Amino acid sequence: MKGYHLGELEELVLLIVGILNQEAYGVSVAEEIKSQTGRKVNISAIHTVLNRLEEKGFLKSHMGGATEERGGRRKRLFSLSASGRAAINEVKLVRNRLYDQLPPLALDFSNG
């Protein structure tokens, strides 16, 4: 995988940040994960993964403007970097290549 070693949650967070585009911050990522997968992830875990992915160079961040809604606090907004986009593309290619190698019987769930 050309050095793109991602855990399951890291991969999921990268995909969600890409989906949210310019609106990705901790809470929105957690909400979108819940909406898309039904999986509830602790906000602390989301922040840890966002920071780790930024350290790895897969994400970029900047501080958004302060809002009354947030009591004057600013949001830290995340976006995919070129390396992040390359990582999720590579993961997709590898997964698809592996799925394509499954024998047809392995995909037949009709017999329990």
mmCIF file of N, CA, C and O in Angstrom:
data_model
loop_
_atom_site.group_PDB
_atom_site.id
_atom_site.type_symbol
_atom_site.label_atom_id
_atom_site.label_comp_id
_atom_site.label_asym_id
_atom_site.label_seq_id
_atom_site.Cartn_x
_atom_site.Cartn_y
_atom_site.Cartn_z
ATOM 1 N N MET A 1 0.807 -1.193 0.000
ATOM 2 C CA MET A 1 0.000 0.000 0.000
ATOM 3 C C MET A 1 0.850 1.258 0.000
ATOM 4 O O MET A 1 0.402 2.288 0.463
ATOM 5 N N LYS A 2 2.042 1.188 -0.462
ATOM 6 C CA LYS A 2 2.909 2.349 -0.620
ATOM 7 C C LYS A 2 3.026 3.221 0.630
ATOM 8 O O LYS A 2 3.035 4.432 0.565
ATOM 9 N N GLY A 3 3.017 2.607 1.805
ATOM 10 C CA GLY A 3 3.204 3.355 3.032
ATOM 11 C C GLY A 3 1.952 3.964 3.615
ATOM 12 O O GLY A 3 2.033 4.690 4.587
ATOM 13 N N TYR A 4 0.794 3.695 3.031
ATOM 14 C CA TYR A 4 -0.456 4.222 3.580
ATOM 15 C C TYR A 4 -1.038 3.213 4.546
ATOM 16 O O TYR A 4 -1.881 2.411 4.204
ATOM 17 N N HIS A 5 -0.558 3.237 5.757
ATOM 18 C CA HIS A 5 -1.030 2.303 6.770
ATOM 19 C C HIS A 5 -2.091 3.013 7.613
ATOM 20 O O HIS A 5 -1.767 3.817 8.485
ATOM 21 N N LEU A 6 -3.338 2.713 7.311
ATOM 22 C CA LEU A 6 -4.453 3.362 7.995
ATOM 23 C C LEU A 6 -5.250 2.347 8.783
ATOM 24 O O LEU A 6 -5.554 1.265 8.276
ATOM 25 N N GLY A 7 -5.621 2.723 10.003
ATOM 26 C CA GLY A 7 -6.546 1.905 10.766
ATOM 27 C C GLY A 7 -7.962 2.138 10.240
ATOM 28 O O GLY A 7 -8.211 3.061 9.460
ATOM 29 N N GLU A 8 -8.883 1.317 10.705
ATOM 30 C CA GLU A 8 -10.271 1.429 10.230
ATOM 31 C C GLU A 8 -10.859 2.806 10.527
ATOM 32 O O GLU A 8 -11.477 3.434 9.650
ATOM 33 N N LEU A 9 -10.685 3.296 11.759
ATOM 34 C CA LEU A 9 -11.241 4.599 12.103
ATOM 35 C C LEU A 9 -10.537 5.721 11.339
ATOM 36 O O LEU A 9 -11.182 6.681 10.905
ATOM 37 N N GLU A 10 -9.235 5.593 11.133
ATOM 38 C CA GLU A 10 -8.514 6.595 10.346
ATOM 39 C C GLU A 10 -9.069 6.660 8.919
ATOM 40 O O GLU A 10 -9.302 7.751 8.389
ATOM 41 N N GLU A 11 -9.274 5.509 8.320
ATOM 42 C CA GLU A 11 -9.824 5.466 6.965
ATOM 43 C C GLU A 11 -11.213 6.103 6.929
ATOM 44 O O GLU A 11 -11.525 6.912 6.052
ATOM 45 N N LEU A 12 -12.044 5.749 7.895
ATOM 46 C CA LEU A 12 -13.401 6.290 7.973
ATOM 47 C C LEU A 12 -13.375 7.805 8.142
ATOM 48 O O LEU A 12 -14.108 8.537 7.453
ATOM 49 N N VAL A 13 -12.532 8.307 9.022
ATOM 50 C CA VAL A 13 -12.436 9.754 9.249
ATOM 51 C C VAL A 13 -11.946 10.460 7.996
ATOM 52 O O VAL A 13 -12.486 11.512 7.619
ATOM 53 N N LEU A 14 -10.958 9.908 7.307
ATOM 54 C CA LEU A 14 -10.489 10.517 6.056
ATOM 55 C C LEU A 14 -11.621 10.618 5.038
ATOM 56 O O LEU A 14 -11.805 11.658 4.400
ATOM 57 N N LEU A 15 -12.375 9.546 4.887
ATOM 58 C CA LEU A 15 -13.498 9.556 3.940
ATOM 59 C C LEU A 15 -14.539 10.601 4.335
ATOM 60 O O LEU A 15 -15.022 11.354 3.479
ATOM 61 N N ILE A 16 -14.866 10.671 5.594
ATOM 62 C CA ILE A 16 -15.875 11.623 6.067
ATOM 63 C C ILE A 16 -15.391 13.062 5.902
ATOM 64 O O ILE A 16 -16.153 13.930 5.479
ATOM 65 N N VAL A 17 -14.126 13.326 6.185
ATOM 66 C CA VAL A 17 -13.584 14.674 5.975
ATOM 67 C C VAL A 17 -13.709 15.041 4.498
ATOM 68 O O VAL A 17 -14.105 16.166 4.153
ATOM 69 N N GLY A 18 -13.417 14.095 3.613
ATOM 70 C CA GLY A 18 -13.568 14.350 2.183
ATOM 71 C C GLY A 18 -15.010 14.638 1.804
ATOM 72 O O GLY A 18 -15.292 15.545 1.008
ATOM 73 N N ILE A 19 -15.940 13.892 2.381
ATOM 74 C CA ILE A 19 -17.366 14.090 2.101
ATOM 75 C C ILE A 19 -17.830 15.458 2.592
ATOM 76 O O ILE A 19 -18.555 16.171 1.889
ATOM 77 N N LEU A 20 -17.417 15.826 3.796
ATOM 78 C CA LEU A 20 -17.851 17.099 4.383
ATOM 79 C C LEU A 20 -17.177 18.302 3.743
ATOM 80 O O LEU A 20 -17.619 19.442 3.931
ATOM 81 N N ASN A 21 -16.079 18.054 3.056
ATOM 82 C CA ASN A 21 -15.354 19.082 2.325
ATOM 83 C C ASN A 21 -14.917 20.199 3.265
ATOM 84 O O ASN A 21 -14.121 19.954 4.156
ATOM 85 N N GLN A 22 -15.410 21.390 3.125
ATOM 86 C CA GLN A 22 -14.944 22.528 3.926
ATOM 87 C C GLN A 22 -15.650 22.644 5.282
ATOM 88 O O GLN A 22 -15.369 23.573 6.035
ATOM 89 N N GLU A 23 -16.546 21.727 5.593
ATOM 90 C CA GLU A 23 -17.320 21.801 6.839
ATOM 91 C C GLU A 23 -16.911 20.733 7.854
ATOM 92 O O GLU A 23 -17.676 20.410 8.755
ATOM 93 N N ALA A 24 -15.732 20.160 7.703
ATOM 94 C CA ALA A 24 -15.295 19.068 8.574
ATOM 95 C C ALA A 24 -14.592 19.598 9.822
ATOM 96 O O ALA A 24 -13.550 20.238 9.739
ATOM 97 N N TYR A 25 -15.196 19.350 10.966
ATOM 98 C CA TYR A 25 -14.586 19.629 12.274
ATOM 99 C C TYR A 25 -15.031 18.499 13.184
ATOM 100 O O TYR A 25 -15.846 17.652 12.790
ATOM 101 N N GLY A 26 -14.509 18.413 14.371
ATOM 102 C CA GLY A 26 -14.732 17.263 15.242
ATOM 103 C C GLY A 26 -16.167 16.795 15.337
ATOM 104 O O GLY A 26 -16.490 15.637 15.068
ATOM 105 N N VAL A 27 -17.069 17.694 15.725
ATOM 106 C CA VAL A 27 -18.466 17.313 15.926
ATOM 107 C C VAL A 27 -19.127 16.905 14.612
ATOM 108 O O VAL A 27 -19.852 15.908 14.556
ATOM 109 N N SER A 28 -18.878 17.647 13.536
ATOM 110 C CA SER A 28 -19.513 17.300 12.254
ATOM 111 C C SER A 28 -19.024 15.947 11.749
ATOM 112 O O SER A 28 -19.796 15.192 11.159
ATOM 113 N N VAL A 29 -17.763 15.627 11.993
ATOM 114 C CA VAL A 29 -17.226 14.320 11.593
ATOM 115 C C VAL A 29 -17.923 13.214 12.389
ATOM 116 O O VAL A 29 -18.373 12.219 11.815
ATOM 117 N N ALA A 30 -18.048 13.397 13.708
ATOM 118 C CA ALA A 30 -18.717 12.392 14.540
ATOM 119 C C ALA A 30 -20.168 12.211 14.116
ATOM 120 O O ALA A 30 -20.661 11.076 14.015
ATOM 121 N N GLU A 31 -20.874 13.315 13.850
ATOM 122 C CA GLU A 31 -22.273 13.231 13.421
ATOM 123 C C GLU A 31 -22.416 12.538 12.072
ATOM 124 O O GLU A 31 -23.334 11.745 11.866
ATOM 125 N N GLU A 32 -21.509 12.831 11.157
ATOM 126 C CA GLU A 32 -21.588 12.216 9.818
ATOM 127 C C GLU A 32 -21.258 10.724 9.883
ATOM 128 O O GLU A 32 -21.861 9.928 9.160
ATOM 129 N N ILE A 33 -20.322 10.339 10.726
ATOM 130 C CA ILE A 33 -20.029 8.917 10.911
ATOM 131 C C ILE A 33 -21.281 8.211 11.421
ATOM 132 O O ILE A 33 -21.666 7.152 10.913
ATOM 133 N N LYS A 34 -21.944 8.809 12.404
ATOM 134 C CA LYS A 34 -23.173 8.224 12.947
ATOM 135 C C LYS A 34 -24.247 8.133 11.864
ATOM 136 O O LYS A 34 -24.908 7.101 11.712
ATOM 137 N N SER A 35 -24.407 9.184 11.085
ATOM 138 C CA SER A 35 -25.416 9.220 10.030
ATOM 139 C C SER A 35 -25.135 8.194 8.928
ATOM 140 O O SER A 35 -26.044 7.502 8.462
ATOM 141 N N GLN A 36 -23.886 8.089 8.512
ATOM 142 C CA GLN A 36 -23.518 7.217 7.384
ATOM 143 C C GLN A 36 -23.396 5.751 7.774
ATOM 144 O O GLN A 36 -23.649 4.877 6.949
ATOM 145 N N THR A 37 -22.981 5.484 9.021
ATOM 146 C CA THR A 37 -22.676 4.093 9.395
ATOM 147 C C THR A 37 -23.506 3.567 10.562
ATOM 148 O O THR A 37 -23.485 2.365 10.830
ATOM 149 N N GLY A 38 -24.170 4.463 11.299
ATOM 150 C CA GLY A 38 -24.888 4.051 12.495
ATOM 151 C C GLY A 38 -23.967 3.853 13.689
ATOM 152 O O GLY A 38 -24.389 3.447 14.765
ATOM 153 N N ARG A 39 -22.716 4.153 13.518
ATOM 154 C CA ARG A 39 -21.701 3.949 14.548
ATOM 155 C C ARG A 39 -21.481 5.238 15.343
ATOM 156 O O ARG A 39 -21.214 6.286 14.762
ATOM 157 N N LYS A 40 -21.604 5.160 16.659
ATOM 158 C CA LYS A 40 -21.358 6.320 17.516
ATOM 159 C C LYS A 40 -19.912 6.264 17.991
ATOM 160 O O LYS A 40 -19.499 5.293 18.614
ATOM 161 N N VAL A 41 -19.169 7.306 17.668
ATOM 162 C CA VAL A 41 -17.754 7.365 18.043
ATOM 163 C C VAL A 41 -17.564 8.528 19.006
ATOM 164 O O VAL A 41 -18.050 9.634 18.770
ATOM 165 N N ASN A 42 -16.855 8.282 20.082
ATOM 166 C CA ASN A 42 -16.556 9.284 21.098
ATOM 167 C C ASN A 42 -15.825 10.465 20.465
ATOM 168 O O ASN A 42 -14.890 10.288 19.689
ATOM 169 N N ILE A 43 -16.226 11.678 20.815
ATOM 170 C CA ILE A 43 -15.623 12.881 20.240
ATOM 171 C C ILE A 43 -14.123 12.966 20.523
ATOM 172 O O ILE A 43 -13.351 13.453 19.699
ATOM 173 N N SER A 44 -13.685 12.456 21.676
ATOM 174 C CA SER A 44 -12.247 12.458 21.986
ATOM 175 C C SER A 44 -11.485 11.583 21.003
ATOM 176 O O SER A 44 -10.374 11.935 20.576
ATOM 177 N N ALA A 45 -12.073 10.450 20.628
ATOM 178 C CA ALA A 45 -11.438 9.566 19.650
ATOM 179 C C ALA A 45 -11.351 10.251 18.291
ATOM 180 O O ALA A 45 -10.341 10.134 17.591
ATOM 181 N N ILE A 46 -12.403 10.987 17.925
ATOM 182 C CA ILE A 46 -12.401 11.716 16.652
ATOM 183 C C ILE A 46 -11.284 12.745 16.646
ATOM 184 O O ILE A 46 -10.511 12.843 15.684
ATOM 185 N N HIS A 47 -11.171 13.534 17.727
ATOM 186 C CA HIS A 47 -10.126 14.554 17.785
ATOM 187 C C HIS A 47 -8.729 13.924 17.730
ATOM 188 O O HIS A 47 -7.831 14.449 17.058
ATOM 189 N N THR A 48 -8.555 12.811 18.411
ATOM 190 C CA THR A 48 -7.261 12.117 18.388
ATOM 191 C C THR A 48 -6.903 11.696 16.973
ATOM 192 O O THR A 48 -5.775 11.898 16.510
ATOM 193 N N VAL A 49 -7.866 11.118 16.263
ATOM 194 C CA VAL A 49 -7.622 10.654 14.894
ATOM 195 C C VAL A 49 -7.386 11.833 13.957
ATOM 196 O O VAL A 49 -6.475 11.790 13.120
ATOM 197 N N LEU A 50 -8.174 12.894 14.084
ATOM 198 C CA LEU A 50 -7.960 14.082 13.242
ATOM 199 C C LEU A 50 -6.545 14.625 13.430
ATOM 200 O O LEU A 50 -5.846 14.930 12.453
ATOM 201 N N ASN A 51 -6.099 14.737 14.678
ATOM 202 C CA ASN A 51 -4.745 15.237 14.950
ATOM 203 C C ASN A 51 -3.679 14.305 14.387
ATOM 204 O O ASN A 51 -2.686 14.754 13.803
ATOM 205 N N ARG A 52 -3.872 12.990 14.570
ATOM 206 C CA ARG A 52 -2.901 12.016 14.067
ATOM 207 C C ARG A 52 -2.818 12.074 12.537
ATOM 208 O O ARG A 52 -1.727 12.032 11.963
ATOM 209 N N LEU A 53 -3.969 12.171 11.871
ATOM 210 C CA LEU A 53 -3.977 12.233 10.406
ATOM 211 C C LEU A 53 -3.325 13.515 9.899
ATOM 212 O O LEU A 53 -2.671 13.515 8.855
ATOM 213 N N GLU A 54 -3.480 14.603 10.654
ATOM 214 C CA GLU A 54 -2.805 15.842 10.271
ATOM 215 C C GLU A 54 -1.291 15.690 10.455
ATOM 216 O O GLU A 54 -0.510 16.112 9.592
ATOM 217 N N GLU A 55 -0.862 15.064 11.540
ATOM 218 C CA GLU A 55 0.564 14.830 11.769
ATOM 219 C C GLU A 55 1.166 13.961 10.669
ATOM 220 O O GLU A 55 2.324 14.153 10.277
ATOM 221 N N LYS A 56 0.394 12.992 10.167
ATOM 222 C CA LYS A 56 0.854 12.115 9.085
ATOM 223 C C LYS A 56 0.843 12.827 7.724
ATOM 224 O O LYS A 56 1.339 12.293 6.744
ATOM 225 N N GLY A 57 0.248 14.024 7.673
ATOM 226 C CA GLY A 57 0.205 14.790 6.426
ATOM 227 C C GLY A 57 -0.997 14.477 5.550
ATOM 228 O O GLY A 57 -1.065 14.938 4.407
ATOM 229 N N PHE A 58 -1.971 13.730 6.069
ATOM 230 C CA PHE A 58 -3.148 13.359 5.275
ATOM 231 C C PHE A 58 -4.254 14.407 5.354
ATOM 232 O O PHE A 58 -5.155 14.427 4.523
ATOM 233 N N LEU A 59 -4.206 15.263 6.363
ATOM 234 C CA LEU A 59 -5.180 16.335 6.532
ATOM 235 C C LEU A 59 -4.469 17.661 6.725
ATOM 236 O O LEU A 59 -3.329 17.708 7.189
ATOM 237 N N LYS A 60 -5.183 18.729 6.392
ATOM 238 C CA LYS A 60 -4.755 20.093 6.697
ATOM 239 C C LYS A 60 -5.847 20.700 7.571
ATOM 240 O O LYS A 60 -6.999 20.270 7.497
ATOM 241 N N SER A 61 -5.511 21.684 8.363
ATOM 242 C CA SER A 61 -6.541 22.348 9.158
ATOM 243 C C SER A 61 -6.285 23.842 9.205
ATOM 244 O O SER A 61 -5.172 24.316 8.972
ATOM 245 N N HIS A 62 -7.356 24.563 9.494
ATOM 246 C CA HIS A 62 -7.271 25.994 9.754
ATOM 247 C C HIS A 62 -8.398 26.353 10.713
ATOM 248 O O HIS A 62 -9.368 25.606 10.859
ATOM 249 N N MET A 63 -8.246 27.488 11.367
ATOM 250 C CA MET A 63 -9.260 27.933 12.308
ATOM 251 C C MET A 63 -10.314 28.739 11.565
ATOM 252 O O MET A 63 -9.990 29.669 10.826
ATOM 253 N N GLY A 64 -11.577 28.342 11.771
ATOM 254 C CA GLY A 64 -12.699 29.073 11.197
ATOM 255 C C GLY A 64 -13.014 30.288 12.061
ATOM 256 O O GLY A 64 -12.394 30.512 13.099
ATOM 257 N N GLY A 65 -13.992 31.046 11.630
ATOM 258 C CA GLY A 65 -14.384 32.235 12.375
ATOM 259 C C GLY A 65 -15.164 31.906 13.636
ATOM 260 O O GLY A 65 -15.778 30.851 13.756
ATOM 261 N N ALA A 66 -15.140 32.822 14.574
ATOM 262 C CA ALA A 66 -15.901 32.678 15.817
ATOM 263 C C ALA A 66 -17.376 32.934 15.532
ATOM 264 O O ALA A 66 -17.718 33.755 14.678
ATOM 265 N N THR A 67 -18.246 32.203 16.223
ATOM 266 C CA THR A 67 -19.685 32.393 16.041
ATOM 267 C C THR A 67 -20.357 32.554 17.402
ATOM 268 O O THR A 67 -19.889 32.035 18.411
ATOM 269 N N GLU A 68 -21.485 33.275 17.403
ATOM 270 C CA GLU A 68 -22.269 33.412 18.631
ATOM 271 C C GLU A 68 -22.774 32.055 19.089
ATOM 272 O O GLU A 68 -22.824 31.769 20.279
ATOM 273 N N GLU A 69 -23.160 31.242 18.122
ATOM 274 C CA GLU A 69 -23.684 29.905 18.400
ATOM 275 C C GLU A 69 -22.719 29.087 19.249
ATOM 276 O O GLU A 69 -23.122 28.268 20.060
ATOM 277 N N ARG A 70 -21.429 29.315 19.065
ATOM 278 C CA ARG A 70 -20.409 28.577 19.809
ATOM 279 C C ARG A 70 -19.834 29.411 20.952
ATOM 280 O O ARG A 70 -18.743 29.130 21.445
ATOM 281 N N GLY A 71 -20.521 30.455 21.345
ATOM 282 C CA GLY A 71 -20.054 31.293 22.451
ATOM 283 C C GLY A 71 -18.769 32.032 22.121
ATOM 284 O O GLY A 71 -17.937 32.262 22.989
ATOM 285 N N GLY A 72 -18.591 32.372 20.851
ATOM 286 C CA GLY A 72 -17.407 33.108 20.423
ATOM 287 C C GLY A 72 -16.195 32.234 20.137
ATOM 288 O O GLY A 72 -15.132 32.729 19.781
ATOM 289 N N ARG A 73 -16.355 30.917 20.316
ATOM 290 C CA ARG A 73 -15.225 30.012 20.037
ATOM 291 C C ARG A 73 -15.136 29.718 18.541
ATOM 292 O O ARG A 73 -16.128 29.734 17.836
ATOM 293 N N ARG A 74 -13.938 29.448 18.102
ATOM 294 C CA ARG A 74 -13.686 29.139 16.688
ATOM 295 C C ARG A 74 -13.626 27.631 16.489
ATOM 296 O O ARG A 74 -13.223 26.896 17.382
ATOM 297 N N LYS A 75 -13.995 27.182 15.291
ATOM 298 C CA LYS A 75 -13.899 25.769 14.921
ATOM 299 C C LYS A 75 -12.573 25.532 14.214
ATOM 300 O O LYS A 75 -12.123 26.363 13.429
ATOM 301 N N ARG A 76 -11.987 24.376 14.460
ATOM 302 C CA ARG A 76 -10.815 23.953 13.703
ATOM 303 C C ARG A 76 -11.337 23.087 12.556
ATOM 304 O O ARG A 76 -11.857 21.993 12.776
ATOM 305 N N LEU A 77 -11.239 23.585 11.349
ATOM 306 C CA LEU A 77 -11.782 22.926 10.164
ATOM 307 C C LEU A 77 -10.694 22.121 9.454
ATOM 308 O O LEU A 77 -9.561 22.596 9.300
ATOM 309 N N PHE A 78 -11.053 20.929 9.012
ATOM 310 C CA PHE A 78 -10.110 20.020 8.367
ATOM 311 C C PHE A 78 -10.477 19.799 6.913
ATOM 312 O O PHE A 78 -11.654 19.839 6.540
ATOM 313 N N SER A 79 -9.465 19.540 6.097
ATOM 314 C CA SER A 79 -9.664 19.160 4.703
ATOM 315 C C SER A 79 -8.586 18.152 4.320
ATOM 316 O O SER A 79 -7.543 18.057 4.961
ATOM 317 N N LEU A 80 -8.877 17.398 3.265
ATOM 318 C CA LEU A 80 -7.912 16.416 2.775
ATOM 319 C C LEU A 80 -6.724 17.118 2.142
ATOM 320 O O LEU A 80 -6.892 18.098 1.415
ATOM 321 N N SER A 81 -5.536 16.622 2.385
ATOM 322 C CA SER A 81 -4.351 17.074 1.663
ATOM 323 C C SER A 81 -4.210 16.187 0.426
ATOM 324 O O SER A 81 -4.948 15.204 0.263
ATOM 325 N N ALA A 82 -3.271 16.498 -0.430
ATOM 326 C CA ALA A 82 -3.019 15.654 -1.602
ATOM 327 C C ALA A 82 -2.628 14.244 -1.159
ATOM 328 O O ALA A 82 -3.073 13.252 -1.751
ATOM 329 N N SER A 83 -1.849 14.134 -0.090
ATOM 330 C CA SER A 83 -1.460 12.821 0.431
ATOM 331 C C SER A 83 -2.660 12.068 0.985
ATOM 332 O O SER A 83 -2.760 10.850 0.847
ATOM 333 N N GLY A 84 -3.580 12.778 1.618
ATOM 334 C CA GLY A 84 -4.788 12.153 2.140
ATOM 335 C C GLY A 84 -5.654 11.602 1.026
ATOM 336 O O GLY A 84 -6.180 10.487 1.117
ATOM 337 N N ARG A 85 -5.803 12.382 -0.044
ATOM 338 C CA ARG A 85 -6.567 11.923 -1.214
ATOM 339 C C ARG A 85 -5.891 10.704 -1.826
ATOM 340 O O ARG A 85 -6.557 9.725 -2.165
ATOM 341 N N ALA A 86 -4.580 10.737 -1.944
ATOM 342 C CA ALA A 86 -3.842 9.591 -2.504
ATOM 343 C C ALA A 86 -4.008 8.355 -1.619
ATOM 344 O O ALA A 86 -4.169 7.237 -2.123
ATOM 345 N N ALA A 87 -3.996 8.551 -0.306
ATOM 346 C CA ALA A 87 -4.136 7.422 0.630
ATOM 347 C C ALA A 87 -5.488 6.749 0.474
ATOM 348 O O ALA A 87 -5.568 5.514 0.400
ATOM 349 N N ILE A 88 -6.586 7.535 0.433
ATOM 350 C CA ILE A 88 -7.894 6.890 0.323
ATOM 351 C C ILE A 88 -8.092 6.264 -1.052
ATOM 352 O O ILE A 88 -8.746 5.234 -1.167
ATOM 353 N N ASN A 89 -7.486 6.849 -2.074
ATOM 354 C CA ASN A 89 -7.562 6.227 -3.406
ATOM 355 C C ASN A 89 -6.819 4.892 -3.425
ATOM 356 O O ASN A 89 -7.307 3.906 -3.985
ATOM 357 N N GLU A 90 -5.653 4.850 -2.799
ATOM 358 C CA GLU A 90 -4.871 3.619 -2.747
ATOM 359 C C GLU A 90 -5.592 2.540 -1.933
ATOM 360 O O GLU A 90 -5.634 1.374 -2.328
ATOM 361 N N VAL A 91 -6.170 2.917 -0.807
ATOM 362 C CA VAL A 91 -6.918 1.959 0.022
ATOM 363 C C VAL A 91 -8.086 1.385 -0.781
ATOM 364 O O VAL A 91 -8.343 0.183 -0.757
ATOM 365 N N LYS A 92 -8.778 2.240 -1.519
ATOM 366 C CA LYS A 92 -9.910 1.787 -2.339
ATOM 367 C C LYS A 92 -9.432 0.794 -3.405
ATOM 368 O O LYS A 92 -10.061 -0.250 -3.612
ATOM 369 N N LEU A 93 -8.340 1.103 -4.065
ATOM 370 C CA LEU A 93 -7.811 0.205 -5.096
ATOM 371 C C LEU A 93 -7.437 -1.158 -4.516
ATOM 372 O O LEU A 93 -7.756 -2.202 -5.095
ATOM 373 N N VAL A 94 -6.762 -1.149 -3.383
ATOM 374 C CA VAL A 94 -6.345 -2.402 -2.749
ATOM 375 C C VAL A 94 -7.568 -3.211 -2.326
ATOM 376 O O VAL A 94 -7.650 -4.410 -2.580
ATOM 377 N N ARG A 95 -8.531 -2.553 -1.695
ATOM 378 C CA ARG A 95 -9.744 -3.264 -1.264
ATOM 379 C C ARG A 95 -10.487 -3.850 -2.468
ATOM 380 O O ARG A 95 -10.931 -5.001 -2.418
ATOM 381 N N ASN A 96 -10.663 -3.057 -3.513
ATOM 382 C CA ASN A 96 -11.357 -3.554 -4.701
ATOM 383 C C ASN A 96 -10.621 -4.735 -5.322
ATOM 384 O O ASN A 96 -11.247 -5.704 -5.754
ATOM 385 N N ARG A 97 -9.296 -4.663 -5.368
ATOM 386 C CA ARG A 97 -8.501 -5.760 -5.925
ATOM 387 C C ARG A 97 -8.691 -7.033 -5.097
ATOM 388 O O ARG A 97 -8.843 -8.130 -5.643
ATOM 389 N N LEU A 98 -8.739 -6.894 -3.790
ATOM 390 C CA LEU A 98 -8.952 -8.054 -2.922
ATOM 391 C C LEU A 98 -10.362 -8.615 -3.084
ATOM 392 O O LEU A 98 -10.539 -9.832 -3.203
ATOM 393 N N TYR A 99 -11.375 -7.747 -3.094
ATOM 394 C CA TYR A 99 -12.757 -8.217 -3.281
ATOM 395 C C TYR A 99 -12.911 -8.929 -4.622
ATOM 396 O O TYR A 99 -13.610 -9.937 -4.722
ATOM 397 N N ASP A 100 -12.261 -8.415 -5.651
ATOM 398 C CA ASP A 100 -12.349 -9.022 -6.980
ATOM 399 C C ASP A 100 -11.767 -10.432 -7.021
ATOM 400 O O ASP A 100 -12.094 -11.215 -7.910
ATOM 401 N N GLN A 101 -10.910 -10.769 -6.069
ATOM 402 C CA GLN A 101 -10.286 -12.089 -6.042
ATOM 403 C C GLN A 101 -11.093 -13.126 -5.268
ATOM 404 O O GLN A 101 -10.763 -14.310 -5.286
ATOM 405 N N LEU A 102 -12.158 -12.691 -4.586
ATOM 406 C CA LEU A 102 -12.990 -13.645 -3.851
ATOM 407 C C LEU A 102 -13.685 -14.571 -4.840
ATOM 408 O O LEU A 102 -14.245 -14.111 -5.837
ATOM 409 N N PRO A 103 -13.653 -15.873 -4.582
ATOM 410 C CA PRO A 103 -14.368 -16.778 -5.478
ATOM 411 C C PRO A 103 -15.873 -16.532 -5.363
ATOM 412 O O PRO A 103 -16.361 -16.111 -4.292
ATOM 413 N N PRO A 104 -16.624 -16.776 -6.434
ATOM 414 C CA PRO A 104 -18.067 -16.499 -6.426
ATOM 415 C C PRO A 104 -18.793 -17.129 -5.246
ATOM 416 O O PRO A 104 -19.688 -16.517 -4.662
ATOM 417 N N LEU A 105 -18.449 -18.344 -4.846
ATOM 418 C CA LEU A 105 -19.118 -19.020 -3.751
ATOM 419 C C LEU A 105 -18.958 -18.235 -2.437
ATOM 420 O O LEU A 105 -19.855 -18.211 -1.608
ATOM 421 N N ALA A 106 -17.818 -17.586 -2.266
ATOM 422 C CA ALA A 106 -17.564 -16.829 -1.045
ATOM 423 C C ALA A 106 -18.525 -15.647 -0.909
ATOM 424 O O ALA A 106 -18.740 -15.139 0.184
ATOM 425 N N LEU A 107 -19.114 -15.226 -2.027
ATOM 426 C CA LEU A 107 -20.029 -14.092 -2.000
ATOM 427 C C LEU A 107 -21.492 -14.524 -1.994
ATOM 428 O O LEU A 107 -22.387 -13.698 -1.973
ATOM 429 N N ASP A 108 -21.760 -15.830 -2.043
ATOM 430 C CA ASP A 108 -23.132 -16.356 -2.067
ATOM 431 C C ASP A 108 -23.587 -16.589 -0.635
ATOM 432 O O ASP A 108 -23.215 -17.565 -0.002
ATOM 433 N N PHE A 109 -24.428 -15.690 -0.140
ATOM 434 C CA PHE A 109 -24.896 -15.761 1.242
ATOM 435 C C PHE A 109 -26.282 -16.408 1.345
ATOM 436 O O PHE A 109 -26.868 -16.444 2.401
ATOM 437 N N SER A 110 -26.809 -16.892 0.237
ATOM 438 C CA SER A 110 -28.174 -17.420 0.230
ATOM 439 C C SER A 110 -28.301 -18.758 0.962
ATOM 440 O O SER A 110 -29.386 -19.126 1.379
ATOM 441 N N ASN A 111 -27.200 -19.495 1.144
ATOM 442 C CA ASN A 111 -27.255 -20.807 1.798
ATOM 443 C C ASN A 111 -26.883 -20.727 3.275
ATOM 444 O O ASN A 111 -26.629 -21.741 3.886
ATOM 445 N N GLY A 112 -26.849 -19.521 3.820
ATOM 446 C CA GLY A 112 -26.612 -19.359 5.246
ATOM 447 C C GLY A 112 -25.220 -19.561 5.603
ATOM 448 O O GLY A 112 -24.658 -19.672 6.534
#
